[in-house]
mmCIF file of C-alpha atoms in Angstrom:
data_model
loop_
_atom_site.group_PDB
_atom_site.id
_atom_site.type_symbol
_atom_site.label_atom_id
_atom_site.label_comp_id
_atom_site.label_asym_id
_atom_site.label_seq_id
_atom_site.Cartn_x
_atom_site.Cartn_y
_atom_site.Cartn_z
ATOM 1 C CA MET A 1 7.407 25.634 5.761
ATOM 2 C CA GLN A 2 9.112 26.222 8.955
ATOM 3 C CA PHE A 3 8.113 25.050 12.269
ATOM 4 C CA ASP A 4 8.309 26.638 15.680
ATOM 5 C CA ILE A 5 9.412 24.252 18.126
ATOM 6 C CA GLN A 6 7.659 26.421 20.826
ATOM 7 C CA HIS A 7 4.435 26.587 19.145
ATOM 8 C CA THR A 8 4.148 22.962 17.413
ATOM 9 C CA GLU A 9 2.411 20.126 19.083
ATOM 10 C CA SER A 10 4.552 17.237 19.967
ATOM 11 C CA SER A 11 2.714 14.833 18.238
ATOM 12 C CA ALA A 12 3.567 16.889 15.205
ATOM 13 C CA LEU A 13 7.213 17.106 16.130
ATOM 14 C CA TYR A 14 7.464 13.314 16.633
ATOM 15 C CA LYS A 15 5.967 12.412 12.979
ATOM 16 C CA LEU A 16 8.090 15.310 11.413
ATOM 17 C CA LEU A 17 11.251 13.890 13.319
ATOM 18 C CA THR A 18 10.441 10.510 12.832
ATOM 19 C CA GLY A 19 9.361 10.692 9.248
ATOM 20 C CA THR A 20 12.770 12.685 8.044
ATOM 21 C CA VAL A 21 15.634 11.089 10.291
ATOM 22 C CA ILE A 22 15.422 7.753 8.355
ATOM 23 C CA PRO A 23 16.294 5.019 8.273
ATOM 24 C CA ARG A 24 16.990 4.297 12.019
ATOM 25 C CA PRO A 25 18.670 1.335 13.370
ATOM 26 C CA ILE A 26 17.415 -0.544 16.040
ATOM 27 C CA GLY A 27 18.556 -1.376 19.149
ATOM 28 C CA TRP A 28 16.916 -4.246 20.843
ATOM 29 C CA ILE A 29 17.622 -3.695 24.389
ATOM 30 C CA SER A 30 17.648 -6.643 26.860
ATOM 31 C CA THR A 31 17.941 -5.916 30.590
ATOM 32 C CA ILE A 32 16.853 -7.869 33.787
ATOM 33 C CA ASP A 33 15.237 -6.918 37.057
ATOM 34 C CA ALA A 34 16.375 -7.484 40.581
ATOM 35 C CA ASN A 35 14.122 -10.112 40.673
ATOM 36 C CA GLY A 36 15.411 -11.896 37.403
ATOM 37 C CA ILE A 37 12.558 -11.099 35.188
ATOM 38 C CA ASN A 38 14.014 -10.570 31.717
ATOM 39 C CA ASN A 39 12.752 -7.281 30.097
ATOM 40 C CA LEU A 40 13.050 -6.785 25.775
ATOM 41 C CA ALA A 41 12.241 -3.836 24.058
ATOM 42 C CA PRO A 42 13.353 -1.998 20.550
ATOM 43 C CA PHE A 43 14.615 1.413 20.675
ATOM 44 C CA SER A 44 14.984 3.321 17.015
ATOM 45 C CA PHE A 45 16.441 6.388 18.731
ATOM 46 C CA PHE A 46 20.035 4.366 18.846
ATOM 47 C CA ASN A 47 23.109 4.123 17.223
ATOM 48 C CA VAL A 48 26.988 3.647 18.066
ATOM 49 C CA VAL A 49 28.704 6.860 19.074
ATOM 50 C CA SER A 50 32.575 6.018 19.559
ATOM 51 C CA GLU A 51 34.702 3.117 18.707
ATOM 52 C CA ASP A 52 37.410 4.229 20.658
ATOM 53 C CA PRO A 53 36.598 3.002 22.888
ATOM 54 C CA PRO A 54 33.423 1.518 21.536
ATOM 55 C CA HIS A 55 30.032 3.059 22.830
ATOM 56 C CA VAL A 56 26.342 2.885 22.032
ATOM 57 C CA MET A 57 23.429 5.097 23.094
ATOM 58 C CA PHE A 58 19.897 4.963 23.061
ATOM 59 C CA SER A 59 17.076 6.964 24.156
ATOM 60 C CA THR A 60 13.907 6.006 26.088
ATOM 61 C CA VAL A 61 10.731 8.265 26.124
ATOM 62 C CA ARG A 62 9.225 8.930 29.505
ATOM 63 C CA THR A 63 5.256 9.182 28.395
ATOM 64 C CA GLY A 64 3.443 10.616 31.257
ATOM 65 C CA ASN A 65 6.408 11.197 33.534
ATOM 66 C CA LYS A 66 6.902 7.372 33.800
ATOM 67 C CA ASN A 67 9.965 5.388 33.071
ATOM 68 C CA LYS A 68 10.009 2.296 30.759
ATOM 69 C CA ASP A 69 11.080 -0.974 32.649
ATOM 70 C CA THR A 70 14.011 -0.802 30.431
ATOM 71 C CA LEU A 71 15.093 2.557 31.889
ATOM 72 C CA ASN A 72 14.262 1.189 35.388
ATOM 73 C CA ASN A 73 16.428 -1.848 35.143
ATOM 74 C CA ILE A 74 19.308 -0.008 33.855
ATOM 75 C CA LEU A 75 19.411 2.525 36.117
ATOM 76 C CA ASP A 76 19.225 -0.059 38.771
ATOM 77 C CA ASN A 77 22.087 -2.261 37.866
ATOM 78 C CA LYS A 78 23.798 -0.544 34.787
ATOM 79 C CA GLN A 79 24.099 -3.398 32.351
ATOM 80 C CA PHE A 80 22.075 -4.374 29.037
ATOM 81 C CA VAL A 81 22.609 -6.087 25.894
ATOM 82 C CA VAL A 82 21.811 -4.587 22.281
ATOM 83 C CA ASN A 83 20.557 -7.343 20.040
ATOM 84 C CA LEU A 84 20.526 -5.963 16.403
ATOM 85 C CA VAL A 85 17.623 -6.877 14.308
ATOM 86 C CA THR A 86 17.196 -8.698 11.298
ATOM 87 C CA GLU A 87 14.534 -9.442 8.694
ATOM 88 C CA ASP A 88 14.302 -12.996 10.235
ATOM 89 C CA VAL A 89 13.378 -11.675 13.791
ATOM 90 C CA VAL A 90 11.289 -8.162 13.054
ATOM 91 C CA GLU A 91 7.976 -9.573 14.123
ATOM 92 C CA GLN A 92 9.276 -10.860 17.332
ATOM 93 C CA MET A 93 10.777 -7.549 17.786
ATOM 94 C CA ASN A 94 7.646 -5.776 16.802
ATOM 95 C CA THR A 95 5.949 -7.915 19.515
ATOM 96 C CA THR A 96 8.308 -6.632 22.354
ATOM 97 C CA SER A 97 7.279 -3.102 21.333
ATOM 98 C CA GLN A 98 3.819 -3.572 23.330
ATOM 99 C CA SER A 99 3.475 -1.926 26.810
ATOM 100 C CA VAL A 100 3.190 -4.940 29.279
ATOM 101 C CA ALA A 101 3.477 -5.248 33.049
ATOM 102 C CA SER A 102 6.911 -5.347 34.433
ATOM 103 C CA ASP A 103 6.554 -9.213 35.528
ATOM 104 C CA ILE A 104 5.950 -10.056 32.001
ATOM 105 C CA ASP A 105 9.231 -11.595 30.184
ATOM 106 C CA GLU A 106 9.362 -10.241 26.995
ATOM 107 C CA PHE A 107 11.630 -13.397 25.553
ATOM 108 C CA GLU A 108 8.644 -15.498 26.494
ATOM 109 C CA LEU A 109 6.130 -13.284 24.945
ATOM 110 C CA ALA A 110 7.877 -13.174 21.738
ATOM 111 C CA GLY A 111 9.008 -16.653 21.450
ATOM 112 C CA VAL A 112 12.530 -15.990 21.220
ATOM 113 C CA THR A 113 15.449 -17.878 23.145
ATOM 114 C CA PRO A 114 17.426 -16.110 26.000
ATOM 115 C CA ILE A 115 21.076 -16.909 26.199
ATOM 116 C CA ASP A 116 23.593 -16.086 28.937
ATOM 117 C CA ALA A 117 25.927 -13.427 28.494
ATOM 118 C CA VAL A 118 29.541 -13.508 29.285
ATOM 119 C CA PHE A 119 30.158 -10.562 31.464
ATOM 120 C CA ILE A 120 26.649 -9.186 32.419
ATOM 121 C CA ASN A 121 23.515 -10.370 34.120
ATOM 122 C CA PRO A 122 20.869 -9.518 31.236
ATOM 123 C CA LYS A 123 20.213 -12.395 28.477
ATOM 124 C CA ARG A 124 20.973 -12.099 24.645
ATOM 125 C CA VAL A 125 18.688 -13.283 22.033
ATOM 126 C CA LYS A 126 19.781 -16.362 20.510
ATOM 127 C CA GLU A 127 18.020 -15.720 17.140
ATOM 128 C CA SER A 128 19.966 -12.276 17.025
ATOM 129 C CA LEU A 129 22.973 -12.311 14.628
ATOM 130 C CA VAL A 130 24.609 -9.457 16.894
ATOM 131 C CA HIS A 131 24.901 -8.932 20.439
ATOM 132 C CA PHE A 132 26.858 -5.962 22.464
ATOM 133 C CA GLU A 133 27.174 -6.536 26.203
ATOM 134 C CA CYS A 134 27.227 -3.145 27.607
ATOM 135 C CA GLU A 135 27.742 -1.519 30.923
ATOM 136 C CA MET A 136 25.921 1.917 31.484
ATOM 137 C CA VAL A 137 28.430 5.043 31.806
ATOM 138 C CA HIS A 138 26.361 8.031 31.481
ATOM 139 C CA HIS A 139 22.352 8.874 31.633
ATOM 140 C CA TYR A 140 20.958 12.226 30.792
ATOM 141 C CA PHE A 141 17.210 13.401 31.540
ATOM 142 C CA ILE A 142 16.074 15.627 28.804
ATOM 143 C CA GLU A 143 14.971 18.956 30.599
ATOM 144 C CA ASN A 144 12.137 21.540 29.989
ATOM 145 C CA HIS A 145 9.821 18.707 28.551
ATOM 146 C CA GLN A 146 6.108 18.651 28.841
ATOM 147 C CA ASN A 147 5.239 15.001 28.869
ATOM 148 C CA GLY A 148 8.205 13.351 30.675
ATOM 149 C CA GLY A 149 10.611 13.505 27.598
ATOM 150 C CA ALA A 150 12.937 11.132 27.342
ATOM 151 C CA CYS A 151 16.428 9.757 28.874
ATOM 152 C CA ILE A 152 19.618 9.268 27.016
ATOM 153 C CA ILE A 153 21.357 6.045 27.946
ATOM 154 C CA ILE A 154 25.291 5.867 26.987
ATOM 155 C CA GLY A 155 26.839 2.464 27.309
ATOM 156 C CA LYS A 156 30.483 1.013 27.039
ATOM 157 C CA ILE A 157 30.707 -2.116 24.871
ATOM 158 C CA ILE A 158 32.054 -4.931 26.941
ATOM 159 C CA THR A 159 32.362 -7.445 24.645
ATOM 160 C CA MET A 160 30.786 -8.156 20.771
ATOM 161 C CA HIS A 161 29.191 -11.231 19.497
ATOM 162 C CA ILE A 162 28.936 -11.498 15.744
ATOM 163 C CA ASP A 163 27.508 -14.570 14.148
ATOM 164 C CA ASP A 164 30.125 -16.330 11.978
ATOM 165 C CA SER A 165 27.539 -16.638 9.167
ATOM 166 C CA ILE A 166 27.902 -12.838 8.373
ATOM 167 C CA LEU A 167 31.335 -12.158 8.934
ATOM 168 C CA MET A 168 33.931 -12.242 6.143
ATOM 169 C CA GLU A 169 37.833 -11.556 5.665
ATOM 170 C CA ASN A 170 39.266 -8.782 7.805
ATOM 171 C CA HIS A 171 36.469 -8.141 9.876
ATOM 172 C CA LYS A 172 33.983 -7.003 7.162
ATOM 173 C CA ILE A 173 30.271 -7.673 7.478
ATOM 174 C CA ASN A 174 28.347 -9.915 4.796
ATOM 175 C CA LEU A 175 25.487 -7.538 4.091
ATOM 176 C CA ASP A 176 23.476 -9.933 1.866
ATOM 177 C CA LYS A 177 23.595 -12.385 5.079
ATOM 178 C CA TYR A 178 23.179 -9.914 7.584
ATOM 179 C CA LYS A 179 19.850 -8.378 6.492
ATOM 180 C CA PRO A 180 19.338 -5.536 8.754
ATOM 181 C CA VAL A 181 15.799 -3.801 9.534
ATOM 182 C CA ALA A 182 15.833 -0.136 9.879
ATOM 183 C CA ARG A 183 13.057 2.102 11.523
ATOM 184 C CA LEU A 184 10.708 4.704 9.455
ATOM 185 C CA ALA A 185 7.947 6.343 10.525
ATOM 186 C CA GLY A 186 4.744 5.248 11.547
ATOM 187 C CA SER A 187 4.291 1.409 10.872
ATOM 188 C CA ASN A 188 7.114 1.462 8.199
ATOM 189 C CA TYR A 189 10.235 -0.197 8.090
ATOM 190 C CA SER A 190 13.001 -0.714 5.611
ATOM 191 C CA LYS A 191 15.385 -3.061 4.237
ATOM 192 C CA LEU A 192 18.515 -2.379 2.811
ATOM 193 C CA GLY A 193 17.998 -1.121 -0.956
ATOM 194 C CA GLU A 194 20.274 -0.277 -3.721
ATOM 195 C CA ILE A 195 23.746 -0.217 -2.180
ATOM 196 C CA PHE A 196 26.453 2.560 -3.786
ATOM 197 C CA SER A 197 30.059 3.779 -2.825
ATOM 198 C CA ILE A 198 31.573 6.950 -2.943
ATOM 199 C CA LYS A 199 35.277 7.359 -2.301
ATOM 200 C CA ARG A 200 36.180 9.481 0.611
ATOM 201 C CA GLN A 201 38.363 12.660 -0.355
#
């Protein structure tokens, strides 16, 4: 079946895209506002885009033409932390996906521990095994939208924190101990399933 973008409702497009582009890594983004209030929210339109030098991207929707607190904070101070999501914190991550007032600290809401970053002001999630301290280098508002579209943020990774428990020799990651969680469609998430290898040509 063919779906003409111009003649397909946005709700249907969302379901088709999030149901086919899977699994998606989750960027659990922490920011801070001008009053020092912590913000923490998950984004599954997220990935690494470069290693030379290291950069990540994520996209935040603007439903009803309104910015999320995450976007407002980053546009204001150009700083954020990517905390990566594992099986042990998936429930807390889900708690932070709800829409709450901007003066609510989602660290407190989800019962996770804020710890200082080294080079930037936003806090890290202590319970997360991986943190990337980032500075925004680009942002782009999607054009020709019907309900607010989205804004893409590209951030330069300044420093990485990786828990010793998941590190192996030669900087490899122990997936059995890491246990990352990925986003599917609707209320569905995925753990790592069967892993297989194919040699590159």
